[in-house]
mmCIF file of C-alpha atoms in Angstrom:
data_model
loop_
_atom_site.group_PDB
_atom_site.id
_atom_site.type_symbol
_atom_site.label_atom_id
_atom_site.label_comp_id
_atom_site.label_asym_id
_atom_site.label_seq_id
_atom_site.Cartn_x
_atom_site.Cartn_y
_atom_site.Cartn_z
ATOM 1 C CA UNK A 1 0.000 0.000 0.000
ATOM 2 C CA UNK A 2 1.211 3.596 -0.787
ATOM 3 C CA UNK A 3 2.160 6.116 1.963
ATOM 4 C CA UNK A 4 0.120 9.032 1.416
ATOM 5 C CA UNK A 5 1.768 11.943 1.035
ATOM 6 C CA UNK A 6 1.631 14.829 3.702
ATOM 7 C CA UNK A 7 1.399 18.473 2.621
ATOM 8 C CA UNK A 8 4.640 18.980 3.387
ATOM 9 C CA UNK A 9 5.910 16.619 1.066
ATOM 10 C CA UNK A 10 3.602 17.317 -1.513
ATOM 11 C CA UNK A 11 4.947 21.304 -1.230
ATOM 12 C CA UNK A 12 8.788 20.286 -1.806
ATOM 13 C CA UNK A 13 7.662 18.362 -4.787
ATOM 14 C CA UNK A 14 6.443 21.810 -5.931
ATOM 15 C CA UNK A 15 9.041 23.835 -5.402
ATOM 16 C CA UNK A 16 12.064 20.842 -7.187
ATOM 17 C CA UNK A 17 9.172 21.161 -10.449
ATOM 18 C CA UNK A 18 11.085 23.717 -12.188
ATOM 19 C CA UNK A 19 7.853 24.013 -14.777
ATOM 20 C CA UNK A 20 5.277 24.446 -12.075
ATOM 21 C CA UNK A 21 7.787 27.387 -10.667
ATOM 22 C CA UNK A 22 8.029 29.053 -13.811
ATOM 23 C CA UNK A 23 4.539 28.927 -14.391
ATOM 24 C CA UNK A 24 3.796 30.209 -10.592
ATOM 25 C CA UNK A 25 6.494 32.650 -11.265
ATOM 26 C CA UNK A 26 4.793 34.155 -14.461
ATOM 27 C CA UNK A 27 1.644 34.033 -13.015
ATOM 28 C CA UNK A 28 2.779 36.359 -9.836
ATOM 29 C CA UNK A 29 4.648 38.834 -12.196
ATOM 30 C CA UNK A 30 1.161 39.134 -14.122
ATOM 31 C CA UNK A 31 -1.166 39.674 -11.182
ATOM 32 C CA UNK A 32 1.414 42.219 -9.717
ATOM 33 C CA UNK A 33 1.350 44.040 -13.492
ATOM 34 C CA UNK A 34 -2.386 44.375 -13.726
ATOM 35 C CA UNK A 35 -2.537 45.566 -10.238
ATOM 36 C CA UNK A 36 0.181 48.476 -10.793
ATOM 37 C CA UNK A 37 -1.446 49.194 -13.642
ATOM 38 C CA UNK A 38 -4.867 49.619 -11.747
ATOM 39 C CA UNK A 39 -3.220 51.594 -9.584
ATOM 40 C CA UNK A 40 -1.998 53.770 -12.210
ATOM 41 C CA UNK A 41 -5.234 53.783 -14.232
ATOM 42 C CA UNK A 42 -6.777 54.955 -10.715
ATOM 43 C CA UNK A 43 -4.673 57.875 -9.977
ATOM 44 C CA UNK A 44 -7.055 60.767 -11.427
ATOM 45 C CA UNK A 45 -10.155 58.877 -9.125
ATOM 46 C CA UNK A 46 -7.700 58.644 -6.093
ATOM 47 C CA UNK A 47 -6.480 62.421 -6.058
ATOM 48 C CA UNK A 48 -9.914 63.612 -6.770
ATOM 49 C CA UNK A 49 -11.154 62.004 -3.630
ATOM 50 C CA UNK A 50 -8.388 63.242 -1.567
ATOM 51 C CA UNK A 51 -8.870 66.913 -2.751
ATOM 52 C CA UNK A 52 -12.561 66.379 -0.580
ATOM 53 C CA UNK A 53 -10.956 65.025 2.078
ATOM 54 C CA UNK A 54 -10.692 61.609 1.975
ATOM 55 C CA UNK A 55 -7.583 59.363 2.727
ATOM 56 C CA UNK A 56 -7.856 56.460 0.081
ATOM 57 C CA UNK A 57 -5.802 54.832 -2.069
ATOM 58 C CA UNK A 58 -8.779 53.219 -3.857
ATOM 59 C CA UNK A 59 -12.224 53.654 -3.907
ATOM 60 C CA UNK A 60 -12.451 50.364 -3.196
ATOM 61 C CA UNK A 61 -11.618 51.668 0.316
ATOM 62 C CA UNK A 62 -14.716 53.634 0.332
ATOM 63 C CA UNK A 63 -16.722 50.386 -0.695
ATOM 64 C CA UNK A 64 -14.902 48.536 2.178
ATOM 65 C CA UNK A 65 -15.595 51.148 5.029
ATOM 66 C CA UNK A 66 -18.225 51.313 7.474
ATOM 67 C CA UNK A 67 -18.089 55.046 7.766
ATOM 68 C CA UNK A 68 -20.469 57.698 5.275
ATOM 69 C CA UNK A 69 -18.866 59.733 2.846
ATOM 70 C CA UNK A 70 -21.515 62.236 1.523
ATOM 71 C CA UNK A 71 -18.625 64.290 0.128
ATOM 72 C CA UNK A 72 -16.949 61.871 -2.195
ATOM 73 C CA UNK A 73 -21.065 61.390 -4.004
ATOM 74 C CA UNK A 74 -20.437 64.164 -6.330
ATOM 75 C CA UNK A 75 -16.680 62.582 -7.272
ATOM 76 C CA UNK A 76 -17.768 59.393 -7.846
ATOM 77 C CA UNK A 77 -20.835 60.443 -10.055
ATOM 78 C CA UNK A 78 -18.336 62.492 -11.858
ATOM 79 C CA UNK A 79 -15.386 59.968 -12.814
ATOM 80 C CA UNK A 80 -18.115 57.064 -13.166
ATOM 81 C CA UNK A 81 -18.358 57.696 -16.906
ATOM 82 C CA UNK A 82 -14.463 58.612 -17.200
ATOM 83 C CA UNK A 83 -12.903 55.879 -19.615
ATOM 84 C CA UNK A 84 -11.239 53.664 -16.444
ATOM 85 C CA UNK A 85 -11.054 50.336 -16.749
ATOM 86 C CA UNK A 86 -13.899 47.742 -15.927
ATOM 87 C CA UNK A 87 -12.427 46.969 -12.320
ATOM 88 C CA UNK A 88 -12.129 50.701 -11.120
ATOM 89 C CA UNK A 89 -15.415 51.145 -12.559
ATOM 90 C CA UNK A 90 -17.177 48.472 -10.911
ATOM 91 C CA UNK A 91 -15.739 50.206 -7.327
ATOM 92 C CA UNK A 92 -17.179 53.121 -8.107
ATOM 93 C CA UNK A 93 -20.944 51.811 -8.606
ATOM 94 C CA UNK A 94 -20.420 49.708 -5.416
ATOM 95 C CA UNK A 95 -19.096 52.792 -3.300
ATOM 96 C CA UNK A 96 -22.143 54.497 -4.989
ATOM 97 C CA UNK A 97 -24.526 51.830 -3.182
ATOM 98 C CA UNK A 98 -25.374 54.098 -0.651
ATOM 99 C CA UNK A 99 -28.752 56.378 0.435
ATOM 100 C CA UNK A 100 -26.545 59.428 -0.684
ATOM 101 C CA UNK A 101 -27.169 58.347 -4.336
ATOM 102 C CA UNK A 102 -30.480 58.822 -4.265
ATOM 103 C CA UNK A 103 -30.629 61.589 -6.069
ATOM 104 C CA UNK A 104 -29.395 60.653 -8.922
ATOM 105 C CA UNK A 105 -30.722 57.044 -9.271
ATOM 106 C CA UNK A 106 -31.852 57.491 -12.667
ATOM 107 C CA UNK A 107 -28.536 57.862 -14.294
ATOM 108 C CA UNK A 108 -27.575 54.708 -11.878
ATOM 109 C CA UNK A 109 -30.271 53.381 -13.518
ATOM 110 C CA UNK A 110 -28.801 53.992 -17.162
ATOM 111 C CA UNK A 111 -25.855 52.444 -16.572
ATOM 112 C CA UNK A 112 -27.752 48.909 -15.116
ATOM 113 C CA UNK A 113 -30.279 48.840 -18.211
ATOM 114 C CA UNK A 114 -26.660 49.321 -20.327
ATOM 115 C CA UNK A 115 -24.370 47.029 -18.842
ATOM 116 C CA UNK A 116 -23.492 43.766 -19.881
ATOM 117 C CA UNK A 117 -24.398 40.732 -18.229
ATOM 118 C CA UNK A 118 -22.047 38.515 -16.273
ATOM 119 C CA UNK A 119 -22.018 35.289 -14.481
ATOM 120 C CA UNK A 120 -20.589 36.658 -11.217
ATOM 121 C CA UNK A 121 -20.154 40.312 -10.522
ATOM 122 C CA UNK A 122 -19.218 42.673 -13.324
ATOM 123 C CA UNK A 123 -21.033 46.021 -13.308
ATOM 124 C CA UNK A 124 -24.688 45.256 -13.816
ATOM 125 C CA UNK A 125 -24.285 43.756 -10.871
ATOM 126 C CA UNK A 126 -22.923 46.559 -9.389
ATOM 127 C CA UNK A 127 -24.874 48.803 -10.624
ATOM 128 C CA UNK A 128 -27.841 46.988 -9.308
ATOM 129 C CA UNK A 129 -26.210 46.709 -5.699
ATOM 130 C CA UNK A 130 -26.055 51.151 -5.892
ATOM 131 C CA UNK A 131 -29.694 50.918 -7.026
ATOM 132 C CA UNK A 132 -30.828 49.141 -4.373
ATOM 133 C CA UNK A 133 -29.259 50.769 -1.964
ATOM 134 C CA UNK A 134 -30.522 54.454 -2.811
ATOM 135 C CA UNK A 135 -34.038 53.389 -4.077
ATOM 136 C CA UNK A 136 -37.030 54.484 -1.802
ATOM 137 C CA UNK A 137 -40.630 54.415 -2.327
ATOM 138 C CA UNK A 138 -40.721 57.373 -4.624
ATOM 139 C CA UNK A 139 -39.060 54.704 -7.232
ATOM 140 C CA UNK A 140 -40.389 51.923 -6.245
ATOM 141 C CA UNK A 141 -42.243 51.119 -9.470
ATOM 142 C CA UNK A 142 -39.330 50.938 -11.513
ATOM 143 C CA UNK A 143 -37.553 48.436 -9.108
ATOM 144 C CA UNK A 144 -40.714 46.228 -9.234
ATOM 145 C CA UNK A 145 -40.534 46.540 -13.303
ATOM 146 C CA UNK A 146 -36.485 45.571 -13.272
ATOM 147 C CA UNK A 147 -37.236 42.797 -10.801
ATOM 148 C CA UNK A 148 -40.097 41.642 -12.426
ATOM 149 C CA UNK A 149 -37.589 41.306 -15.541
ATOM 150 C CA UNK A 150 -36.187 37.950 -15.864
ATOM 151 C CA UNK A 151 -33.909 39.340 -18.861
ATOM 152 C CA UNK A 152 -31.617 40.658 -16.093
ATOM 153 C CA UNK A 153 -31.550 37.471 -14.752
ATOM 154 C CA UNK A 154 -29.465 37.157 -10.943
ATOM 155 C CA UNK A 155 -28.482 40.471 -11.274
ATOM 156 C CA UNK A 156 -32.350 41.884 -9.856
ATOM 157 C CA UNK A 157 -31.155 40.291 -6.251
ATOM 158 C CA UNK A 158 -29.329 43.224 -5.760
ATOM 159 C CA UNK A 159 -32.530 45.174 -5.953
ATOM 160 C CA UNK A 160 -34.509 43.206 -3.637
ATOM 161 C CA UNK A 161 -33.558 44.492 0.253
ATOM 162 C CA UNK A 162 -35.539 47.497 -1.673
ATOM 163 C CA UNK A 163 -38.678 46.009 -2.232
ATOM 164 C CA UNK A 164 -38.318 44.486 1.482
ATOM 165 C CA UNK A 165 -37.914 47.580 3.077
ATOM 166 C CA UNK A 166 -40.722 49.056 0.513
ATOM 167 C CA UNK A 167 -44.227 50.092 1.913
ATOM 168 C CA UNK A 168 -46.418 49.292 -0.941
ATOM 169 C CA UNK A 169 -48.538 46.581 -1.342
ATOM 170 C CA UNK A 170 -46.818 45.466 -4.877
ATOM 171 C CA UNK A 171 -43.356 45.322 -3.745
ATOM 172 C CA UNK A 172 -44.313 42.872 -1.024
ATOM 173 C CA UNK A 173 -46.927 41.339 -3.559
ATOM 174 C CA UNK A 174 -43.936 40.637 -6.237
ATOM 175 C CA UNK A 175 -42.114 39.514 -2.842
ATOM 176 C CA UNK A 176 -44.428 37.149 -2.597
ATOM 177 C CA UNK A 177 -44.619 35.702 -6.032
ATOM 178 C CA UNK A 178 -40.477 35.195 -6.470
ATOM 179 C CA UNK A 179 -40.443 32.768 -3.447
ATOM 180 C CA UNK A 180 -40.531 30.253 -6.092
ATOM 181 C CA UNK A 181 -38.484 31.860 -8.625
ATOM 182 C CA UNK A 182 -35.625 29.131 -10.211
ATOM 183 C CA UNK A 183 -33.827 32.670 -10.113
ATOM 184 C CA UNK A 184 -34.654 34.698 -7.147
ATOM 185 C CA UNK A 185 -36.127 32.037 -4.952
ATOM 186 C CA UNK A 186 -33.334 31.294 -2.478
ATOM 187 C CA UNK A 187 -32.678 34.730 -2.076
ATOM 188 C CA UNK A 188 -36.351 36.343 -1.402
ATOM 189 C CA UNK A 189 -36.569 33.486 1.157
ATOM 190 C CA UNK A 190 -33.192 34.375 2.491
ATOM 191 C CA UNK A 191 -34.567 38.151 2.665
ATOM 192 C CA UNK A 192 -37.585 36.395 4.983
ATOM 193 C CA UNK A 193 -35.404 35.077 7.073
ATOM 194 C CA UNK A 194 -33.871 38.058 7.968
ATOM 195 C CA UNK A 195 -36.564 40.300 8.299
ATOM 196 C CA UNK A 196 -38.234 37.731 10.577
ATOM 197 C CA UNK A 197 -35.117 37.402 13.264
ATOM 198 C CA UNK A 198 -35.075 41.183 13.458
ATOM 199 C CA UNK A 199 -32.227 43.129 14.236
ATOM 200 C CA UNK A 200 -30.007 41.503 16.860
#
């Protein structure tokens, strides 16, 4: 019978596999390339943000903070049309997912109706996620017509916490219906679940 090997052992054969190395090698240089060049790409975004007031080296910083940043809105609303590439972009809608965009939801609402579709992610779905955030009742007919749309596919889930903090009667009705979505199912029911514990 064979000794099985340990991950130790299986990590030495690794690194004496002079192709596996290389490749690793290549494929490090390349992830470090695209994110320099991000960086790069980002600097306009970054030093426009700073001149409000905010310390970031990324507006993926805003999307990762916990704090509000009303005066980076009007910045981000600004550069979100700028030609950046599709990652930079796609941080920009998500730190846009906030009550501050309200506003100016139609023109979020442009850029979800344009955007491609993806799989995972990609910037319908982040469009959707700023969408959903700033929507209130006073557009709450439009989010029931793009969630009633199965041509967007997953990408409405971002929209519904919007319906389930909605007051009318056809948010929760269309609610209702998508618990047995192929689509939306899981996550209306997921929604449910929530809203039922409560706040903790």
């Amino acid at each position: 019978m064979k000794k099985q090997q340990t991950a130790a052992e299986f990590l030495a054969e690794l690194a004496a596999d002079k192709e596996y190395v290389e490749m690793r090698r290549a494929k490090d240089e390349a992830l470090m390339k695209h994110r320099a060049e991000l960086a790069s790409a980002e600097v306009p975004l970054v030093e426009a943000l700073r001149l409000v007031g905010l310390a970031v080296s990324s507006v993926w910083d805003l999307v990762n903070t916990a704090k509000s940043y009303p005066e980076a809105i009007p910045v981000l609303f600004e550069h979100l049309h700028k030609p950046y590439p599709e990652r930079i972009v796609e941080g920009i809608l998500r730190a846009l997912a906030v009550p501050e965009s309200r506003p100016r939801w139609k023109e979020l609402l442009a850029v979800f109706e344009a955007a491609p579709a993806q799989q995972t992610g990609g910037l319908r779905w982040a469009a959707g996620c700023a969408l959903g955030a700033a929507a209130d009742d006073g557009v709450v007919a439009e989010v029931i017509r793009i969630v009633g749309d199965a041509r967007y596919g997953f990408d409405r889930a971002a929209l519904l916490p919007a319906l389930a903090r909605s007051k009318d009667a056809k948010a929760q009705m269309l609610l209702q219906e998508l618990r047995d979505d192929p689509i939306l199912g899981k996550e209306v029911k997921k929604l449910r679940r929530i809203s039922e514990k409560g706040p903790e």
